[in-house]
Structures are given as structure tokens and as C-alpha cells.
PDB file of C-alpha atoms and ligand atoms in Angstrom:
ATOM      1  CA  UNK A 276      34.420  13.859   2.875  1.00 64.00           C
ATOM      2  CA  UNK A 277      33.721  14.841  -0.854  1.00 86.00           C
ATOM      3  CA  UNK A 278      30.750  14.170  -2.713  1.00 96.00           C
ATOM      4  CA  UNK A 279      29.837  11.228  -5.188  1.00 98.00           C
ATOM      5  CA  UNK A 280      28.136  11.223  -8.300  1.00 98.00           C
ATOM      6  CA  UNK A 281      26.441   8.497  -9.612  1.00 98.00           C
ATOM      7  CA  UNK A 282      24.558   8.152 -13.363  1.00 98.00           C
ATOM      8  CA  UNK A 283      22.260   5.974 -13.361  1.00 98.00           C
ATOM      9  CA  UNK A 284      20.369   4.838 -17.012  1.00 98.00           C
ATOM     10  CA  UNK A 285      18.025   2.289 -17.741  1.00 98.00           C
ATOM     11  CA  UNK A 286      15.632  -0.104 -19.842  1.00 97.00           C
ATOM     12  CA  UNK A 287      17.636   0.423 -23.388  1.00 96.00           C
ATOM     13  CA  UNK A 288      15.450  -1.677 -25.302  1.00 92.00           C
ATOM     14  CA  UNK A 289      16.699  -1.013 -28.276  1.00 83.00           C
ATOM     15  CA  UNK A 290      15.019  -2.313 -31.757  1.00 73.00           C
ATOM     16  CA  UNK A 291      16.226  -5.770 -33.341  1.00 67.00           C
ATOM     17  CA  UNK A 292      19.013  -4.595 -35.130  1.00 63.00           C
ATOM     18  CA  UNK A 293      19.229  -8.471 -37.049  1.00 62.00           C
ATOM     19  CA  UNK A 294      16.707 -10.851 -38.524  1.00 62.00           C
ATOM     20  CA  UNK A 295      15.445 -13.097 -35.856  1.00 60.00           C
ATOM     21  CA  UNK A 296      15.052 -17.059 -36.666  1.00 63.00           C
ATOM     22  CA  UNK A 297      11.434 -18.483 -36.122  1.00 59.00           C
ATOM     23  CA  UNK A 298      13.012 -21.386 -34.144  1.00 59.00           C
ATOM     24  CA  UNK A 299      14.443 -19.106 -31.650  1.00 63.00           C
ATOM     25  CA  UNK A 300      10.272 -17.487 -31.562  1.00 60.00           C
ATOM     26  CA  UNK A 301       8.270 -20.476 -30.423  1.00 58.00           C
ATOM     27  CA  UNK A 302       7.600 -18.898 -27.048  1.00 64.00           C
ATOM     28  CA  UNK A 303       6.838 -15.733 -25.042  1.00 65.00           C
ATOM     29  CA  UNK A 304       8.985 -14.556 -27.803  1.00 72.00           C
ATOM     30  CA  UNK A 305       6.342 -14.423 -30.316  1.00 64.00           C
ATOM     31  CA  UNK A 306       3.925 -11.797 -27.968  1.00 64.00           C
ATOM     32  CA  UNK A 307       7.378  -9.636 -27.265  1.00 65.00           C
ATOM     33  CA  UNK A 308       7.924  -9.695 -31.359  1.00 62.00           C
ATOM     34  CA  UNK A 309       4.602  -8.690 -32.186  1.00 61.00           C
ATOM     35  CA  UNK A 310       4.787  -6.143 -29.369  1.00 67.00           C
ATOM     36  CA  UNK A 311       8.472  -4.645 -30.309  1.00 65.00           C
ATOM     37  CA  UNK A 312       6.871  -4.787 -33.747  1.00 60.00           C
ATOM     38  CA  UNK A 313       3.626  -3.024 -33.569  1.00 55.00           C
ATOM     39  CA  UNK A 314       3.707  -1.105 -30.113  1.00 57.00           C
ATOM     40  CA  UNK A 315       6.938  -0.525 -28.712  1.00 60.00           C
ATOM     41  CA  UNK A 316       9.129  -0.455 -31.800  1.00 57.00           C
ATOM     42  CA  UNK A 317       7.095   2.982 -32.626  1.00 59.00           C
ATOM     43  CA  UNK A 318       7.625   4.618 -29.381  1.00 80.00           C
ATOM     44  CA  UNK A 319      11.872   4.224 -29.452  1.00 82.00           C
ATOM     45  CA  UNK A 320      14.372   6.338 -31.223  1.00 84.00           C
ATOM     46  CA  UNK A 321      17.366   4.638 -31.673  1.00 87.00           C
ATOM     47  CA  UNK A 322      19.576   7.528 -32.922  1.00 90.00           C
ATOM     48  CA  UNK A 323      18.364   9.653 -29.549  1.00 92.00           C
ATOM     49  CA  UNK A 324      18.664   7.130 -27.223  1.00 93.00           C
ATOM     50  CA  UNK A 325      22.201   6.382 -28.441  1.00 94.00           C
ATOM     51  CA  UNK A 326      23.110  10.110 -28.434  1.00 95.00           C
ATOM     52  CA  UNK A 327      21.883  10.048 -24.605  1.00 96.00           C
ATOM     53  CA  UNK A 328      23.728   6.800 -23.504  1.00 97.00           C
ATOM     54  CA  UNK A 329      26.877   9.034 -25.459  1.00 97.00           C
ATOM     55  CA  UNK A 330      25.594  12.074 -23.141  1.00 97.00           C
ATOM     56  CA  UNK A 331      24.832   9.884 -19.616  1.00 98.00           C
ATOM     57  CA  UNK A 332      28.784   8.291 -20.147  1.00 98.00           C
ATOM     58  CA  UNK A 333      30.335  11.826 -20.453  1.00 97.00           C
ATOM     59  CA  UNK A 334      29.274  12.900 -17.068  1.00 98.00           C
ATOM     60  CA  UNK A 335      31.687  13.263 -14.169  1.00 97.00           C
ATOM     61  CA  UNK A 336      30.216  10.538 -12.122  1.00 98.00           C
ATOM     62  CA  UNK A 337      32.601   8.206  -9.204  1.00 98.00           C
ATOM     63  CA  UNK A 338      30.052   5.405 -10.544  1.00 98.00           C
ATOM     64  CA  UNK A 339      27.639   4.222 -13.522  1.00 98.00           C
ATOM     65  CA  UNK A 340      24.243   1.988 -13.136  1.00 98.00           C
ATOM     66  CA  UNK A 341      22.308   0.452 -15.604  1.00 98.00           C
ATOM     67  CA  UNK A 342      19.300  -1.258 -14.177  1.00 98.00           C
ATOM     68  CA  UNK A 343      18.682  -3.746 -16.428  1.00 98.00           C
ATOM     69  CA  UNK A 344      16.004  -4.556 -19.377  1.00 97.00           C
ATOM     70  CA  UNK A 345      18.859  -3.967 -21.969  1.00 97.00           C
ATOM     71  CA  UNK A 346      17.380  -6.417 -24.753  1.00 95.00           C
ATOM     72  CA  UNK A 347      13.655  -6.879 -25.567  1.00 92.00           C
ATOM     73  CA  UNK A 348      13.368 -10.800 -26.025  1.00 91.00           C
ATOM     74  CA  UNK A 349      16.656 -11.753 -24.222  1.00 93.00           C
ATOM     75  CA  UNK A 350      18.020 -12.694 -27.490  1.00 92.00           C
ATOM     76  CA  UNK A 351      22.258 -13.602 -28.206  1.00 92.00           C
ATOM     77  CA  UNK A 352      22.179 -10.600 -30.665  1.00 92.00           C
ATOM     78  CA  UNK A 353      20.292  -8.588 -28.699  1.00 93.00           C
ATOM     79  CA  UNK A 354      23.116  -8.695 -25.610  1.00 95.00           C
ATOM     80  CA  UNK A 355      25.967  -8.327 -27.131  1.00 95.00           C
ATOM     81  CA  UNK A 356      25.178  -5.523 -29.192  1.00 94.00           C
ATOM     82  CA  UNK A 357      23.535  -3.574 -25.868  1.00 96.00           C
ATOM     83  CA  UNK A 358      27.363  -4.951 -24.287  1.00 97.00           C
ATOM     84  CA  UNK A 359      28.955  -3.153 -27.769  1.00 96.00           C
ATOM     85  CA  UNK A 360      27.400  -0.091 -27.446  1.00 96.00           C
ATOM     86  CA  UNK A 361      27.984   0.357 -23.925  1.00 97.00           C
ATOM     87  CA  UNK A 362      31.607   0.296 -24.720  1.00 97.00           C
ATOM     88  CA  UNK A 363      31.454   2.697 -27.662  1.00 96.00           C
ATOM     89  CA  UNK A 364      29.293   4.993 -25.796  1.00 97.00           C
ATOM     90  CA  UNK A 365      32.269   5.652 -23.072  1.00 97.00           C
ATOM     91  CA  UNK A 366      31.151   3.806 -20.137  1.00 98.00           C
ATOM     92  CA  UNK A 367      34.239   1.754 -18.234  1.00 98.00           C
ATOM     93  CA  UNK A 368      33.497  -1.592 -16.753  1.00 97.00           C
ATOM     94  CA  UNK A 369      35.216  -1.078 -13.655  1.00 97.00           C
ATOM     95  CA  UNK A 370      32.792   1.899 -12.879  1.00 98.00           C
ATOM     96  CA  UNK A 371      29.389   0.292 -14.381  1.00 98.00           C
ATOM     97  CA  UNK A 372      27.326  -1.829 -12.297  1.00 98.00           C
ATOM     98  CA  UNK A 373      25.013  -3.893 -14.885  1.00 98.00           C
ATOM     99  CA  UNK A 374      22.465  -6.000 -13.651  1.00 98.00           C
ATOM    100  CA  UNK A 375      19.413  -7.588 -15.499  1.00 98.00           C
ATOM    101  CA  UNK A 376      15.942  -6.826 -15.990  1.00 98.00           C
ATOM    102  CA  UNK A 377      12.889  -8.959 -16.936  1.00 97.00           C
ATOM    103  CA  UNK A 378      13.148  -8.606 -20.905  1.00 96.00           C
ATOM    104  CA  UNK A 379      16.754  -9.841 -19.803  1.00 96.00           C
ATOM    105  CA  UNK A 380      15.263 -13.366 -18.642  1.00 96.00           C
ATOM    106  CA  UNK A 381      12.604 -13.203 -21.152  1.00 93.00           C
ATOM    107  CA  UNK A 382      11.672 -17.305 -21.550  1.00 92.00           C
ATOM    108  CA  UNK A 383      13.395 -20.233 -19.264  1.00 93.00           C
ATOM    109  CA  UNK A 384      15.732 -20.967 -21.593  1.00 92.00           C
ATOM    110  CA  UNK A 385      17.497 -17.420 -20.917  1.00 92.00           C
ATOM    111  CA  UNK A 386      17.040 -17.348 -17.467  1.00 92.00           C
ATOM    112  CA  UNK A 387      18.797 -21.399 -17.534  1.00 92.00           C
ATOM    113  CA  UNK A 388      21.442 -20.411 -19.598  1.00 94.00           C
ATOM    114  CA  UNK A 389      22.517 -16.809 -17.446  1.00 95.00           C
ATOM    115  CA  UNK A 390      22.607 -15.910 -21.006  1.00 96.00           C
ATOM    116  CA  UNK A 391      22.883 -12.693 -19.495  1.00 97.00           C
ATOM    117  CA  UNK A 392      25.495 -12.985 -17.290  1.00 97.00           C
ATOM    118  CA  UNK A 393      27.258 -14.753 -20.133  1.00 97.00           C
ATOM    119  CA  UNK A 394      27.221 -12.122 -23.206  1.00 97.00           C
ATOM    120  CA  UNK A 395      27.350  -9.294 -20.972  1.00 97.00           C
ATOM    121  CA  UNK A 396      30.581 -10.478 -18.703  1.00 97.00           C
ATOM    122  CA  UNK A 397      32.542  -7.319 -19.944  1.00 96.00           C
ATOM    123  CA  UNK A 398      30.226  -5.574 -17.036  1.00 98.00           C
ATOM    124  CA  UNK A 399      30.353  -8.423 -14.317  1.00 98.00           C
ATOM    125  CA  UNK A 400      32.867  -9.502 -12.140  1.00 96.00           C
ATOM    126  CA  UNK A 401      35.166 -12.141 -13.825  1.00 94.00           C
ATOM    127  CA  UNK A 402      33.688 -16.075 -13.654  1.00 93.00           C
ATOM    128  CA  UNK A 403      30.388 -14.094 -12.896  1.00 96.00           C
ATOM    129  CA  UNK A 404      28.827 -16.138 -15.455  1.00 94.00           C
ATOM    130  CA  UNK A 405      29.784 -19.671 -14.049  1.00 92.00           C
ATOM    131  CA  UNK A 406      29.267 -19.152 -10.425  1.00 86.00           C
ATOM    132  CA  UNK A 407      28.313 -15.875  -8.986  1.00 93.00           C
ATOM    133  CA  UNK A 408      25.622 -14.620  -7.110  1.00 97.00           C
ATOM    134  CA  UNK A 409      23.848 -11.082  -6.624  1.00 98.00           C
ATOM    135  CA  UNK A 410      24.097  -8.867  -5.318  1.00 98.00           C
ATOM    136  CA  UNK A 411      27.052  -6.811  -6.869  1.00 98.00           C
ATOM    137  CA  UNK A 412      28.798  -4.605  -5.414  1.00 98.00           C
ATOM    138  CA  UNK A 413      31.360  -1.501  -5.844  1.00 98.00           C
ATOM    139  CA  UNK A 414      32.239   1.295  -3.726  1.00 97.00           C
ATOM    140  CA  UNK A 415      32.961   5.149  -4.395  1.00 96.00           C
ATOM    141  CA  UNK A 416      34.061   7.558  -1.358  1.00 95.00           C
ATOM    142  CA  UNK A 417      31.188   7.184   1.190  1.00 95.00           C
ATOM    143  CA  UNK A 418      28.483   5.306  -0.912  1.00 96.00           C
ATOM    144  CA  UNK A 419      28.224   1.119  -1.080  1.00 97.00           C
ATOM    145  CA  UNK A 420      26.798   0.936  -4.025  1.00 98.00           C
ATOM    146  CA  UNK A 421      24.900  -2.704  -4.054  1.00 98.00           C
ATOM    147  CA  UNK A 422      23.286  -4.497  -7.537  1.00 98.00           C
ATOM    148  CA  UNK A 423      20.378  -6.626  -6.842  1.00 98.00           C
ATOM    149  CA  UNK A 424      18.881  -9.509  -9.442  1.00 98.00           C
ATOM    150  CA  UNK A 425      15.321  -9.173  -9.317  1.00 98.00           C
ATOM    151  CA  UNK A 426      14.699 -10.550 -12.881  1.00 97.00           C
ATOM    152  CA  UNK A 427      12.827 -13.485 -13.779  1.00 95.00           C
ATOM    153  CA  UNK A 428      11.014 -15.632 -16.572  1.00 93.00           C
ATOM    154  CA  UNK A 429       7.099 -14.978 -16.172  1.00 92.00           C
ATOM    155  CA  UNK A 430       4.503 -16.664 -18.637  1.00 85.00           C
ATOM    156  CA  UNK A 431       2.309 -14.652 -20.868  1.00 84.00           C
ATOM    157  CA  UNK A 432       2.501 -10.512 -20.443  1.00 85.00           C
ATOM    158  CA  UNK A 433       3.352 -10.939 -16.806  1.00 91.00           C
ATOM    159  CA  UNK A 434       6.737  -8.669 -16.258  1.00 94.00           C
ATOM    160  CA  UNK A 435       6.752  -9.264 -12.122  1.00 95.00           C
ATOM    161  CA  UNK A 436      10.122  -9.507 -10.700  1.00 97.00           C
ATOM    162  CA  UNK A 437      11.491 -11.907  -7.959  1.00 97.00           C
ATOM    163  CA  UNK A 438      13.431 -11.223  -4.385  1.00 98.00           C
ATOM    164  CA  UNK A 439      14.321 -14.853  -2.951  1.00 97.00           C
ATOM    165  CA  UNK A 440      15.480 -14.876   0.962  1.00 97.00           C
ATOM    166  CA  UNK A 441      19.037 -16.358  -0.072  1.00 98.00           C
ATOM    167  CA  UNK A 442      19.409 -12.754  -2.165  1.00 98.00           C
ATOM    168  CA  UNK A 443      18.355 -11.151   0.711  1.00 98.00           C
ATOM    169  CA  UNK A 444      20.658 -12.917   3.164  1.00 98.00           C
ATOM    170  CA  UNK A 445      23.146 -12.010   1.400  1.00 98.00           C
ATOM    171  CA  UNK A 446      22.453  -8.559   1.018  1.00 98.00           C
ATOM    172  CA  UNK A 447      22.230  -8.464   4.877  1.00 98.00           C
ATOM    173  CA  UNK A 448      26.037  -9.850   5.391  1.00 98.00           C
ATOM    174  CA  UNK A 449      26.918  -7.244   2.576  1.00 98.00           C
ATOM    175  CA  UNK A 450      25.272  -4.437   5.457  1.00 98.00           C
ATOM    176  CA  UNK A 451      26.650  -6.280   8.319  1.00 97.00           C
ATOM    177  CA  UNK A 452      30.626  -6.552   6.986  1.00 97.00           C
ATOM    178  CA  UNK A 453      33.280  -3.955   8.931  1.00 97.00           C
ATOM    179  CA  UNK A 454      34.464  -2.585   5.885  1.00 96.00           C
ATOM    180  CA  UNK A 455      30.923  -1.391   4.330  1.00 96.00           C
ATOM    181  CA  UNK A 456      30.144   0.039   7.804  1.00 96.00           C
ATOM    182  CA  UNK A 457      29.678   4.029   7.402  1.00 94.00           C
ATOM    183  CA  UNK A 458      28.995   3.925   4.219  1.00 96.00           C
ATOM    184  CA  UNK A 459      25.744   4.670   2.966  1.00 97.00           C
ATOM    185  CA  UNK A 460      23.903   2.252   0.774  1.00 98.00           C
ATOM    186  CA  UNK A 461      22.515   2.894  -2.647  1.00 98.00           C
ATOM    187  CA  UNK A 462      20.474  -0.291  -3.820  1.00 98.00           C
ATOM    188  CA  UNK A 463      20.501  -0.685  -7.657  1.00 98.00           C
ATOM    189  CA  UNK A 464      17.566  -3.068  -8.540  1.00 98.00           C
ATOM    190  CA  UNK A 465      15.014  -3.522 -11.915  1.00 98.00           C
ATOM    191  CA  UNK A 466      11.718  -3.307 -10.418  1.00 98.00           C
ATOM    192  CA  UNK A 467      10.470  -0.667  -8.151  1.00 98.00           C
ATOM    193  CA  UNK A 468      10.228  -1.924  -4.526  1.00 97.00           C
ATOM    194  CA  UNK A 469       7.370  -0.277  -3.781  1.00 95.00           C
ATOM    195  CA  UNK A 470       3.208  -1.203  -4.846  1.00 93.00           C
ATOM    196  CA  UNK A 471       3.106  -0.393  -8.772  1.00 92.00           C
ATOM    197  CA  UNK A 472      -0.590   0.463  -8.204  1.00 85.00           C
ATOM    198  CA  UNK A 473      -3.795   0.094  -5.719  1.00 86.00           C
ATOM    199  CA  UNK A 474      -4.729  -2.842  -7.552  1.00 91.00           C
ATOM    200  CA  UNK A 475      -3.842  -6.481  -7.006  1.00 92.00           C
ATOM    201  CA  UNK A 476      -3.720  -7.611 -10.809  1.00 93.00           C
ATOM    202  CA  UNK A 477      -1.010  -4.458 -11.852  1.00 93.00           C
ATOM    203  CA  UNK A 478       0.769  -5.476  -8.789  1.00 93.00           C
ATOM    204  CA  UNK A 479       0.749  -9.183  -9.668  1.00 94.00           C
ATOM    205  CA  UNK A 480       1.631  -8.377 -13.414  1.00 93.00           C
ATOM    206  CA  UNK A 481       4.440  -5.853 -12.871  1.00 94.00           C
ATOM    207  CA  UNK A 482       5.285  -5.455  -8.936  1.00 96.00           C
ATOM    208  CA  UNK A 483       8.293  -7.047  -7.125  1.00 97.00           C
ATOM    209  CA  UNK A 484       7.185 -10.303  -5.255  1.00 96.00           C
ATOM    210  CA  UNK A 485       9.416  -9.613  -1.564  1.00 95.00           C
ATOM    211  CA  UNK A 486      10.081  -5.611  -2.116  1.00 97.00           C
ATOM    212  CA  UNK A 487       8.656  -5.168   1.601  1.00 97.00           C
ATOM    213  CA  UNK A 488      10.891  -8.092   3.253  1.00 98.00           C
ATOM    214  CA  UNK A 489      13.716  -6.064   1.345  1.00 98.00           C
ATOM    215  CA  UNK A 490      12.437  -2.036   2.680  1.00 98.00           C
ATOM    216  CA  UNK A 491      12.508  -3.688   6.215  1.00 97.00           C
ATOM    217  CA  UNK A 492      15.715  -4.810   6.025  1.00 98.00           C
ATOM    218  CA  UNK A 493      17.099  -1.268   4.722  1.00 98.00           C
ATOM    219  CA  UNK A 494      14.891   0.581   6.776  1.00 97.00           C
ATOM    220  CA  UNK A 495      16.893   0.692  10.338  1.00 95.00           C
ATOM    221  CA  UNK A 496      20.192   2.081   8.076  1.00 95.00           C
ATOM    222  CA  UNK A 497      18.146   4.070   5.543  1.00 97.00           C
ATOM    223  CA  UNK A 498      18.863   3.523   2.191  1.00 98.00           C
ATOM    224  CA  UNK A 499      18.617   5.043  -1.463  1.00 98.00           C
ATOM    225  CA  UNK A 500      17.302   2.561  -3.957  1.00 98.00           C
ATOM    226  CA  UNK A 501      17.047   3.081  -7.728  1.00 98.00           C
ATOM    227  CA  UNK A 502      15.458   1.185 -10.120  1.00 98.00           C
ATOM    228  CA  UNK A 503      14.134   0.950 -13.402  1.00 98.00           C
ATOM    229  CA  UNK A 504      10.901  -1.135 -15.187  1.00 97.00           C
ATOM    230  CA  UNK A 505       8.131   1.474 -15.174  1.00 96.00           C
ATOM    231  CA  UNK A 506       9.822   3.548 -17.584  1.00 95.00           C
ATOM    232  CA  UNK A 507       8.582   6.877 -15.725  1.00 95.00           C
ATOM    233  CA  UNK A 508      10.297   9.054 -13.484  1.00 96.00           C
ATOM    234  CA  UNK A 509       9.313   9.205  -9.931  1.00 95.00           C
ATOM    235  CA  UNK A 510      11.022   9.789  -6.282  1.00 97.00           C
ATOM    236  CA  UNK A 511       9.496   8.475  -3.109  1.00 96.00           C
ATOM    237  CA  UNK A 512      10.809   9.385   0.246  1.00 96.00           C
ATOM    238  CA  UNK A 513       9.809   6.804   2.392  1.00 95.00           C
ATOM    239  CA  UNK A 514      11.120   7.387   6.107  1.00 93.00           C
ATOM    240  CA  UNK A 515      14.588   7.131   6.042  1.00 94.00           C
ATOM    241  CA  UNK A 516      14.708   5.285   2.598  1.00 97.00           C
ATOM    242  CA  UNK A 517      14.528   6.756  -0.762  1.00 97.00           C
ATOM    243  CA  UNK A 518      12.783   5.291  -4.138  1.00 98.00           C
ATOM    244  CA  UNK A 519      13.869   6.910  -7.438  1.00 98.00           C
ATOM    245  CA  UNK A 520      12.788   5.581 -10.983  1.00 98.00           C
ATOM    246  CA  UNK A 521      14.416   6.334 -14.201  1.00 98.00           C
ATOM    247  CA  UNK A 522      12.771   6.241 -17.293  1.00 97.00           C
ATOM    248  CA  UNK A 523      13.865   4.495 -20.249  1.00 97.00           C
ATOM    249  CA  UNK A 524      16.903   5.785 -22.143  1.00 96.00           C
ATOM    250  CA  UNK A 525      15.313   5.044 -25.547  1.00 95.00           C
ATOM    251  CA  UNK A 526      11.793   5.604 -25.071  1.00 92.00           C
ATOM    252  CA  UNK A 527      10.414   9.124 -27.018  1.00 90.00           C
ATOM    253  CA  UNK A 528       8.282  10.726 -24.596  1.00 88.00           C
ATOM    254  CA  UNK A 529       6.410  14.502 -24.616  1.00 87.00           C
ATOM    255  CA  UNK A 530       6.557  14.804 -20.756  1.00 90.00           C
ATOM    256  CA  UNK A 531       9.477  15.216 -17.863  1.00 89.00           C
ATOM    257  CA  UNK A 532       7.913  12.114 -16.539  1.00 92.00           C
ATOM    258  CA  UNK A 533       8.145   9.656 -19.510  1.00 93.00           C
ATOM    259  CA  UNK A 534      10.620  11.331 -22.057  1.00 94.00           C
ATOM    260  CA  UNK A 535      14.211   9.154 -22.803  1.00 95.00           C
ATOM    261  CA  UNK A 536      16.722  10.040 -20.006  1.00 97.00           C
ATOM    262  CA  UNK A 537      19.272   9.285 -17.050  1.00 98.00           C
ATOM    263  CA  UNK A 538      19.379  10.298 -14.296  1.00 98.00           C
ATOM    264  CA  UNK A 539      22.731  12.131 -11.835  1.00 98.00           C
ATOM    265  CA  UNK A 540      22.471  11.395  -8.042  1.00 98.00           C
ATOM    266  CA  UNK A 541      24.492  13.062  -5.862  1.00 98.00           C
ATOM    267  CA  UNK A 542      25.372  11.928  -2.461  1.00 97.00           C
ATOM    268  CA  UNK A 543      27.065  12.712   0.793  1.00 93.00           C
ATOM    269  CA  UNK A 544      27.999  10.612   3.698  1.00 85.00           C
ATOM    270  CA  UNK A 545      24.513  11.521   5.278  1.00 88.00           C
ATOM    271  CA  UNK A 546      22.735  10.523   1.842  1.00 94.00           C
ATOM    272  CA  UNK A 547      21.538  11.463  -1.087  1.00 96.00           C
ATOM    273  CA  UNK A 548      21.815  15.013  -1.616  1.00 96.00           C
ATOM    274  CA  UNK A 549      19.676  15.407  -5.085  1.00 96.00           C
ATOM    275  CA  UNK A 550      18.682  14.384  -8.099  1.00 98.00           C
ATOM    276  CA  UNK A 551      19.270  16.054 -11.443  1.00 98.00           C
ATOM    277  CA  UNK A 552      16.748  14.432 -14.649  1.00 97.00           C
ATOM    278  CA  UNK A 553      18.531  14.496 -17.762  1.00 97.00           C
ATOM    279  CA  UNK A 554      15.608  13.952 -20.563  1.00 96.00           C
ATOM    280  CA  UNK A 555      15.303  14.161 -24.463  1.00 94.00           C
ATOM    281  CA  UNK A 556      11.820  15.611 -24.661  1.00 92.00           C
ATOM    282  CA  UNK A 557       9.739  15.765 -27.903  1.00 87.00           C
ATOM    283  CA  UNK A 558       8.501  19.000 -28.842  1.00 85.00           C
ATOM    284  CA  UNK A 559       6.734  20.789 -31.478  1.00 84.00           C
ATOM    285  CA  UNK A 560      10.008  22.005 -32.964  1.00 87.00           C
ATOM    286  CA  UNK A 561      11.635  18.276 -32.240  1.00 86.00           C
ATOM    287  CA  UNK A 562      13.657  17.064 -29.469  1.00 89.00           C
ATOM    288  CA  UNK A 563      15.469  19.193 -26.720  1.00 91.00           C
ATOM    289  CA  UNK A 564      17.706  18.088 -24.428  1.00 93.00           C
ATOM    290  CA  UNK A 565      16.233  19.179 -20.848  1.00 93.00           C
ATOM    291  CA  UNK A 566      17.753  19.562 -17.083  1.00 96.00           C
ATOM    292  CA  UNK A 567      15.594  19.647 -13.936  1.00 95.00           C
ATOM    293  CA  UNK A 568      15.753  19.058 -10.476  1.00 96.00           C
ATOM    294  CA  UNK A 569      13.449  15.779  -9.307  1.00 96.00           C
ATOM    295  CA  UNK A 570      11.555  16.818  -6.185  1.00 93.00           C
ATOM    296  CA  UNK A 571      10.629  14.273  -3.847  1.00 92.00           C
ATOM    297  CA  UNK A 572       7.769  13.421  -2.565  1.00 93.00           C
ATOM    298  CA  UNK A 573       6.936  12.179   0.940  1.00 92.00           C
ATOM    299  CA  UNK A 574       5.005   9.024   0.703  1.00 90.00           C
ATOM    300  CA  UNK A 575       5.334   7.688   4.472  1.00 79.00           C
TER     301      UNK A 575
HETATM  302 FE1  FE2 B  42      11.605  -2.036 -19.537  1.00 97.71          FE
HETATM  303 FE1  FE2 B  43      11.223  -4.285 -17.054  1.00 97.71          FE
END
């Protein structure tokens, strides 16, 4: 059976491009405006990171994933321009899997409204908005490639994500049904499933609350899961399931590890073959565009 290719891009969060009312800022929104402001604003380059989403939708991938965080505050504007420039860039619906990330739930009212699922519906299956429920799902050659919703609305600078049993349930019919039997599953979710750290707090503020009830349910099939959040590169071999993370396509970094980027899986029917790190690294002389192999590391 011939290979797949998969691209796989992630936490766009891409500067305010409009003027943001103060009613729409009595919230978490405030700390994530001061933040995008002073901190993270300085650290993104929009023209790069829009010449690498241009880049990451020219490659000759079966499928396309973008693992969420595509706004900062979860703002109207914010969604629909990410949605816009996903469809300028080159990348097709029907071979995008989109699925959101905590700056994509920001504050309650967000996560209430599926604001998300609502201004980005170009990307989703059709009626997502109204009634559907992760995981997502599409299918190239021998991968099942599934889309999990791990994003919720956390108080202060907590940025945890959330795995409910139903989710999971349902992820286990997805595994169980004849026609996704042989294939070989490639989990898409925001957060890394795995500890973010040795300590309890960085777990608590960042981590994914039920990433272990999820590796145990992969675990007898094996499994490749990619995800986003941390904004650094990393892959984890864990047994017979795999962890990749993507950094941010928009952040300006100076290493492999953090620099702007996407990554390009490619897979057989026995798994994932490797793992090729686009990045736009800043140098001395300015940015170059950089190709490496990820190594992975045995954690398990
Ligand atoms: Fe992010
Ligand atoms: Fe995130």
C-alpha cells in the first residue's frame, strides 16, 4: 500500500489585526491583551508565519492538521480572519482537519457560544456548529486520522486542557467500527498527552486533565498522536505510541526546537515512518528556511 503524508501546523496566533472594543475586554481578556501586547506580540512575525502557512499548504500531503490555538483571545475577528487566511494560503477544507485550542475557548462566553465551531465551519463538517461532537475524523490510504477537542475556558493564566469520558467513548467506537479496522490511527489533539513537567503546578497550569485514560486506550493498537500548545518541538516514543509536538507557525525562534514551523509525517500501514521539521530560524544574517529530520526519543 502507498505511503501518506500528512502536514501538520499549529498555534497561529497571529497579532490583532483590528481595534478591539473594551466591552468585549472585561475578562481573562484583559491579561491575554496585555500579554499579546507586551510579551507575545514581540516574539511573532506575521509576514513569516504567513509565508510558512503559504509553504506548509504547498506540500504534497493526502491530509492537513491544524491543532488548534488559531486566535489569541477567541475573539469574532480574530476567527474569521485565521478561517481567511487558511483559504488564501492554499489549504482545502476537505483535506484540513481543524480543531480548537485553549486561546480558542479563551472566556465562557466563547466556549458557550462554539464561537469556534461557528466562524470557522469552512473547516468542520457541515451543521458542526449546531450539533456535533469530537472527535473528527477523515481518512487517507492506511491512516484514520482522528481530531480530538481538548480545549477549554480556564480562569486566570491557567491554559490546562480537558478530556471528558463521553469524548473518549466515542473515540473508542471510532477504534472499534469495521471500516476503521487496519488502519492505523493518528490522534490530532491541542495539548500534549503526556506530563508537561515534574512538577504538579506546570502540570496543573498547562497539562491535559485525562491524557493517561486516553494513552491506555490507544496503547493495545499503538497510535501516533500530534499535538500542539507547548510551542516546541519534541517526539516521544512511548511503547507502541508516538508523541510529536509542533511548534508554533508564527512564533520567531533562534533554535530547531522553538523556531516558526510545520511539521511532514509520513506513514505506512505499520506506522509512522518519519518526521521531517520544516522551521524559519532566525539567524545573524536573518531568517532561513531549514529541513531536518526529528529523531525520536524513547521515553518508556
Ligand atoms: Fe499556543
Ligand atoms: Fe495552547
Amino acid at each position: 500500500m502507498r505511503q501518506v503524508t500528512v502536514v501538520h501546523l499549529s498555534d497561529l496566533h497571529l497579532p490583532l489585526a483590528d481595534k478591539v472594543a473594551w466591552s468585549q475586554m472585561l475578562n481573562k481578556r484583559m491579561l491575554g491583551f496585555v500579554n499579546l501586547r507586551v510579551l507575545r506580540g514581540k516574539h511573532m512575525s506575521e509576514p513569516l508565519a504567513l509565508s510558512m502557512l503559504r509553504s506548509a499548504a504547498t506540500e504534497p500531503a493526502d491530509l492537513f492538521v491544524v491543532s488548534g490555538d488559531l486566535s489569541n483571545l477567541a475573539l469574532p475577528g480574530e476567527l474569521e480572519r485565521a478561517s481567511t487566511l487558511l483559504h488564501a494560503a492554499g489549504f482545502a477544507p476537505d483535506k484540513t482537519l481543524v480543531i480548537p485550542g485553549n486561546h480558542d475557548r479563551y472566556v465562557p462566553e466563547a466556549e458557550a457560544s462554539r464561537i469556534f465551531e461557528r466562524l470557522m465551519a469552512h473547516w468542520l463538517p457541515v451543521g458542526f456548529a449546531d450539533r456535533g461532537e469530537y472527535p473528527l475524523v477523515k481518512k487517507a490510504g492506511s491512516i484514520l486520522l482522528i481530531g480530538l477537542d481538548t480545549a477549554v475556558a480556564r480562569g486566570g493564566i491557567r491554559s490546562a486542557g480537558y478530556l471528558g469520558q463521553p469524548q473518549l467513548d466515542r473515540l473508542a467506537a471510532i477504534l472499534r467500527s469495521e471500516e476503521h479496522q487496519g488502519l492505523w490511527p493518528v490522534v490530532a489533539l491541542h495539548h500534549p498527552p503526556l506530563p508537561v513537567g515534574t512538577s504538579f503546578l506546570r502540570q496543573y497550569a498547562r497539562g491535559l486533565v485525562g491524557f493517561a485514560k486516553l494513552l491506555r486506550l490507544l496503547e493495545p493498537r499503538g497510535a501516533t498522536l500530534i499535538h500542539g500548545h507547548l510551542h516546541l518541538q519534541e517526539r516521544r516514543r512511548l511503547g507502541k505510541l508516538e508523541v510529536v509536538g509542533v511548534p508554533s507557525i508564527s512564533k520567531v525562534g533562534h533554535s530547531l526546537r522553538d523556531a516558526m514551523g510545520y511539521h511532514v509525517y509520513t506513514f505506512t500501514q505499520a506506522g509512522l515512518k518519519n518526521v521531517i521539521a520544516v522551521r524559519t530560524v532566525e539567524q545573524a544574517q536573518g531568517p532561513s528556511v531549514v529541513r531536518h529530520e526529528l529523531a525520536a526519543v524513547d521515553i518508556g
